[in-house]
GROMACS .gro file of C-alpha atoms in nm:
model
  229
    1MET     CA    1  -0.973  -2.030   2.024
    2ASP     CA    2  -1.014  -2.079   1.650
    3ILE     CA    3  -0.991  -1.733   1.495
    4ARG     CA    4  -0.930  -1.843   1.138
    5THR     CA    5  -1.264  -1.713   1.009
    6VAL     CA    6  -1.216  -1.376   1.177
    7SER     CA    7  -0.861  -1.358   1.047
    8ARG     CA    8  -0.965  -1.448   0.695
    9TYR     CA    9  -1.246  -1.195   0.673
   10GLY     CA   10  -1.020  -0.935   0.829
   11ALA     CA   11  -0.789  -0.997   0.533
   12VAL     CA   12  -1.083  -0.968   0.292
   13ALA     CA   13  -1.187  -0.633   0.441
   14THR     CA   14  -0.831  -0.503   0.439
   15LEU     CA   15  -0.768  -0.599   0.077
   16ALA     CA   16  -1.104  -0.456  -0.031
   17VAL     CA   17  -1.054  -0.122   0.147
   18ALA     CA   18  -0.701  -0.092   0.009
   19GLY     CA   19  -0.823  -0.171  -0.343
   20VAL     CA   20  -1.103   0.087  -0.338
   21ALA     CA   21  -0.874   0.353  -0.188
   22ALA     CA   22  -0.607   0.289  -0.452
   23ALA     CA   23  -0.859   0.341  -0.732
   24ILE     CA   24  -0.976   0.687  -0.620
   25PRO     CA   25  -0.778   0.952  -0.811
   26LEU     CA   26  -0.732   1.257  -0.589
   27ILE     CA   27  -0.469   1.472  -0.757
   28VAL     CA   28  -0.418   1.820  -0.614
   29THR     CA   29  -0.103   1.929  -0.795
   30GLU     CA   30   0.052   1.808  -1.119
   31ASP     CA   31   0.407   1.841  -0.987
   32ASP     CA   32   0.437   1.707  -0.634
   33GLU     CA   33   0.812   1.765  -0.640
   34ALA     CA   34   0.785   2.140  -0.702
   35PRO     CA   35   0.875   2.388  -0.425
   36ALA     CA   36   0.604   2.428  -0.163
   37ALA     CA   37   0.534   2.788  -0.263
   38GLU     CA   38   0.432   2.672  -0.613
   39GLN     CA   39   0.216   2.388  -0.482
   40PHE     CA   40   0.030   2.621  -0.245
   41ASP     CA   41  -0.154   2.773  -0.541
   42ALA     CA   42  -0.299   2.437  -0.641
   43TYR     CA   43  -0.392   2.353  -0.282
   44ALA     CA   44  -0.560   2.691  -0.238
   45ALA     CA   45  -0.748   2.652  -0.566
   46HIS     CA   46  -0.874   2.300  -0.483
   47PRO     CA   47  -0.921   2.286  -0.105
   48GLY     CA   48  -1.196   2.023  -0.125
   49VAL     CA   49  -0.984   1.781  -0.326
   50ALA     CA   50  -0.689   1.846  -0.097
   51ALA     CA   51  -0.895   1.776   0.216
   52ALA     CA   52  -1.037   1.458   0.061
   53SER     CA   53  -0.687   1.347  -0.041
   54ASN     CA   54  -0.565   1.387   0.316
   55ALA     CA   55  -0.868   1.206   0.458
   56MET     CA   56  -0.802   0.921   0.215
   57LEU     CA   57  -0.476   0.855   0.397
   58ILE     CA   58  -0.679   0.686   0.669
   59ALA     CA   59  -0.809   0.430   0.418
   60LEU     CA   60  -0.473   0.400   0.243
   61ILE     CA   61  -0.321   0.270   0.567
   62ALA     CA   62  -0.488  -0.058   0.469
   63LEU     CA   63  -0.227  -0.094   0.194
   64VAL     CA   64   0.034  -0.185   0.456
   65PRO     CA   65  -0.137  -0.500   0.592
   66ALA     CA   66  -0.282  -0.570   0.247
   67MET     CA   67   0.069  -0.637   0.119
   68VAL     CA   68   0.126  -0.879   0.408
   69PHE     CA   69  -0.197  -1.064   0.326
   70ALA     CA   70  -0.105  -1.071  -0.043
   71GLY     CA   71   0.226  -1.233   0.052
   72ARG     CA   72   0.033  -1.481   0.262
   73VAL     CA   73  -0.174  -1.582  -0.040
   74ALA     CA   74   0.146  -1.640  -0.237
   75ARG     CA   75   0.323  -1.835   0.037
   76ARG     CA   76   0.179  -2.180  -0.045
   77GLY     CA   77   0.331  -2.198  -0.391
   78ALA     CA   78   0.611  -1.942  -0.355
   79PRO     CA   79   0.686  -1.890   0.017
   80ARG     CA   80   1.015  -1.703  -0.021
   81LEU     CA   81   0.889  -1.467  -0.291
   82GLY     CA   82   0.566  -1.411  -0.100
   83TYR     CA   83   0.748  -1.332   0.223
   84ILE     CA   84   1.011  -1.104   0.067
   85GLY     CA   85   0.769  -0.928  -0.165
   86GLY     CA   86   0.504  -0.880   0.102
   87ALA     CA   87   0.752  -0.755   0.363
   88LEU     CA   88   0.925  -0.509   0.126
   89SER     CA   89   0.595  -0.378  -0.010
   90ALA     CA   90   0.444  -0.331   0.337
   91LEU     CA   91   0.756  -0.149   0.459
   92ALA     CA   92   0.757   0.070   0.148
   93TRP     CA   93   0.392   0.172   0.176
   94LEU     CA   94   0.442   0.251   0.545
   95ALA     CA   95   0.739   0.477   0.466
   96GLY     CA   96   0.547   0.643   0.182
   97LEU     CA   97   0.242   0.717   0.393
   98MET     CA   98   0.461   0.859   0.671
   99SER     CA   99   0.650   1.094   0.440
  100ILE     CA  100   0.426   1.182   0.146
  101GLY     CA  101   0.116   1.179   0.364
  102ALA     CA  102   0.267   1.422   0.613
  103GLN     CA  103   0.376   1.647   0.329
  104GLY     CA  104   0.022   1.657   0.186
  105ILE     CA  105  -0.124   1.762   0.521
  106GLY     CA  106   0.145   2.027   0.554
  107LEU     CA  107   0.071   2.168   0.209
  108TYR     CA  108  -0.301   2.177   0.282
  109GLU     CA  109  -0.258   2.365   0.610
  110GLY     CA  110   0.022   2.587   0.474
  111ALA     CA  111  -0.194   2.705   0.184
  112ARG     CA  112  -0.449   2.833   0.435
  113LEU     CA  113  -0.202   3.038   0.640
  114PRO     CA  114  -0.148   3.412   0.584
  115ASP     CA  115   0.229   3.360   0.608
  116ARG     CA  116   0.277   3.131   0.312
  117ALA     CA  117   0.644   3.220   0.284
  118GLY     CA  118   0.717   3.090   0.632
  119ALA     CA  119   0.511   2.776   0.572
  120ALA     CA  120   0.688   2.715   0.240
  121ALA     CA  121   1.028   2.751   0.406
  122LEU     CA  122   0.930   2.496   0.670
  123LEU     CA  123   0.801   2.242   0.416
  124ASP     CA  124   1.103   2.287   0.189
  125ALA     CA  125   1.331   2.231   0.489
  126MET     CA  126   1.134   1.919   0.575
  127ALA     CA  127   1.176   1.794   0.216
  128ALA     CA  128   1.552   1.841   0.248
  129ASN     CA  129   1.571   1.659   0.582
  130PRO     CA  130   1.777   1.335   0.561
  131VAL     CA  131   1.522   1.132   0.758
  132TYR     CA  132   1.245   1.245   0.523
  133ASN     CA  133   1.454   1.158   0.218
  134THR     CA  134   1.543   0.820   0.365
  135LEU     CA  135   1.172   0.744   0.401
  136ILE     CA  136   1.116   0.849   0.040
  137LEU     CA  137   1.405   0.626  -0.073
  138ILE     CA  138   1.262   0.330   0.121
  139PHE     CA  139   0.925   0.393  -0.040
  140VAL     CA  140   1.058   0.417  -0.396
  141LEU     CA  141   1.298   0.124  -0.385
  142GLY     CA  142   1.083  -0.102  -0.169
  143HIS     CA  143   0.773  -0.012  -0.364
  144VAL     CA  144   0.924  -0.104  -0.700
  145ALA     CA  145   1.120  -0.412  -0.592
  146GLY     CA  146   0.863  -0.538  -0.343
  147MET     CA  147   0.562  -0.515  -0.569
  148VAL     CA  148   0.746  -0.685  -0.856
  149VAL     CA  149   0.870  -0.968  -0.633
  150LEU     CA  150   0.524  -1.003  -0.482
  151GLY     CA  151   0.371  -1.012  -0.829
  152ILE     CA  152   0.611  -1.285  -0.938
  153GLY     CA  153   0.534  -1.478  -0.621
  154LEU     CA  154   0.158  -1.459  -0.679
  155TRP     CA  155   0.209  -1.560  -1.043
  156ARG     CA  156   0.427  -1.861  -0.956
  157SER     CA  157   0.219  -1.972  -0.660
  158GLY     CA  158  -0.084  -2.053  -0.873
  159ASN     CA  159  -0.297  -1.970  -0.573
  160ALA     CA  160  -0.470  -1.662  -0.712
  161GLY     CA  161  -0.450  -1.680  -1.091
  162TRP     CA  162  -0.140  -1.581  -1.285
  163TRP     CA  163  -0.305  -1.261  -1.403
  164VAL     CA  164  -0.330  -1.124  -1.048
  165GLY     CA  165   0.048  -1.139  -1.016
  166ALA     CA  166   0.080  -0.986  -1.360
  167LEU     CA  167  -0.136  -0.693  -1.249
  168PHE     CA  168   0.099  -0.624  -0.958
  169ILE     CA  169   0.391  -0.603  -1.202
  170LEU     CA  170   0.189  -0.397  -1.450
  171TYR     CA  171   0.099  -0.156  -1.172
  172VAL     CA  172   0.467  -0.087  -1.103
  173LEU     CA  173   0.537  -0.022  -1.471
  174LEU     CA  174   0.238   0.207  -1.519
  175HIS     CA  175   0.297   0.395  -1.195
  176THR     CA  176   0.665   0.452  -1.272
  177VAL     CA  177   0.597   0.578  -1.625
  178GLY     CA  178   0.288   0.772  -1.523
  179HIS     CA  179   0.452   0.950  -1.231
  180ALA     CA  180   0.740   1.058  -1.453
  181LEU     CA  181   0.550   1.145  -1.772
  182PHE     CA  182   0.172   1.113  -1.785
  183ALA     CA  183  -0.074   1.171  -1.499
  184ALA     CA  184  -0.344   0.973  -1.682
  185VAL     CA  185  -0.122   0.664  -1.687
  186ASP     CA  186  -0.056   0.705  -1.316
  187ILE     CA  187  -0.431   0.717  -1.252
  188ALA     CA  188  -0.473   0.400  -1.459
  189SER     CA  189  -0.211   0.227  -1.245
  190GLY     CA  190  -0.433   0.283  -0.942
  191PHE     CA  191  -0.720   0.102  -1.113
  192VAL     CA  192  -0.487  -0.185  -1.204
  193LEU     CA  193  -0.379  -0.224  -0.841
  194ALA     CA  194  -0.741  -0.202  -0.728
  195VAL     CA  195  -0.844  -0.491  -0.955
  196ALA     CA  196  -0.555  -0.702  -0.825
  197LEU     CA  197  -0.636  -0.635  -0.459
  198LEU     CA  198  -1.010  -0.691  -0.503
  199ALA     CA  199  -0.937  -1.016  -0.685
  200LEU     CA  200  -0.727  -1.127  -0.390
  201ALA     CA  201  -1.009  -1.029  -0.154
  202VAL     CA  202  -1.248  -1.254  -0.347
  203ARG     CA  203  -0.992  -1.535  -0.348
  204VAL     CA  204  -0.942  -1.515   0.028
  205ALA     CA  205  -1.319  -1.500   0.087
  206ARG     CA  206  -1.356  -1.828  -0.103
  207THR     CA  207  -1.068  -1.997   0.080
  208PRO     CA  208  -1.175  -2.255   0.341
  209ASP     CA  209  -1.047  -2.193   0.692
  210ALA     CA  210  -0.848  -2.515   0.680
  211GLU     CA  211  -0.652  -2.386   0.380
  212TRP     CA  212  -0.612  -2.034   0.517
  213ASP     CA  213  -0.438  -2.133   0.836
  214ILE     CA  214  -0.377  -2.420   1.078
  215ALA     CA  215  -0.619  -2.434   1.367
  216ALA     CA  216  -0.484  -2.388   1.719
  217GLU     CA  217  -0.454  -2.702   1.928
  218PRO     CA  218  -0.604  -2.639   2.275
  219GLY     CA  219  -0.433  -2.941   2.432
  220ARG     CA  220  -0.089  -2.841   2.311
  221THR     CA  221  -0.143  -2.479   2.411
  222ALA     CA  222  -0.247  -2.584   2.764
  223ALA     CA  223   0.055  -2.814   2.788
  224ARG     CA  224   0.288  -2.527   2.698
  225ALA     CA  225   0.129  -2.310   2.969
  226THR     CA  226   0.228  -2.568   3.235
  227LEU     CA  227   0.593  -2.583   3.134
  228PRO     CA  228   0.840  -2.417   3.374
  229VAL     CA  229   0.985  -2.087   3.264
   0.00000   0.00000   0.00000
């Protein structure tokens, strides 16, 4: 069965959802590395924003396959860079959503409990857990290296416009500086990533099925099915 059209528009939807989700700034606390007891005040003061930020995790899951599809766009002109960059970026976003996402839900629920001290102790212990910190390390290193490699791959491939790859690299720079120094710059990095992902969505939507993937060959597939195991 030829599923190239379904596959292609699945990629378009994934890239579009990931781009829109990345552009929505939902900041609950200015210091997400502060002890849980200090962050509870911000979560208690802005419960609506906190709940929306947690709900947005469902849409942000699209970032994981979006990186794979971005690598697929880059593979024609830069297959190795596209594969490495897409794989590292997808792995990094997965680790980040598992760790940082879980922490956000914990902070939201902990701020609503009468025993905040106990909740804070639990979340601080979780933040010190080696598995949690390994996930954070995978996110940080894979996020930076993967997105840069993927950006270079998209740039060199010539399959999406050099500026799309440049936006991937610019996103990493802005996000790194913004997270460390200026929240406004970090918000701007989300818009930069959104433009890049939406541009890729448009590019994939305009790609003919024949260029997106190779059609399955029914005769060859049937022949394989008759081979002895």
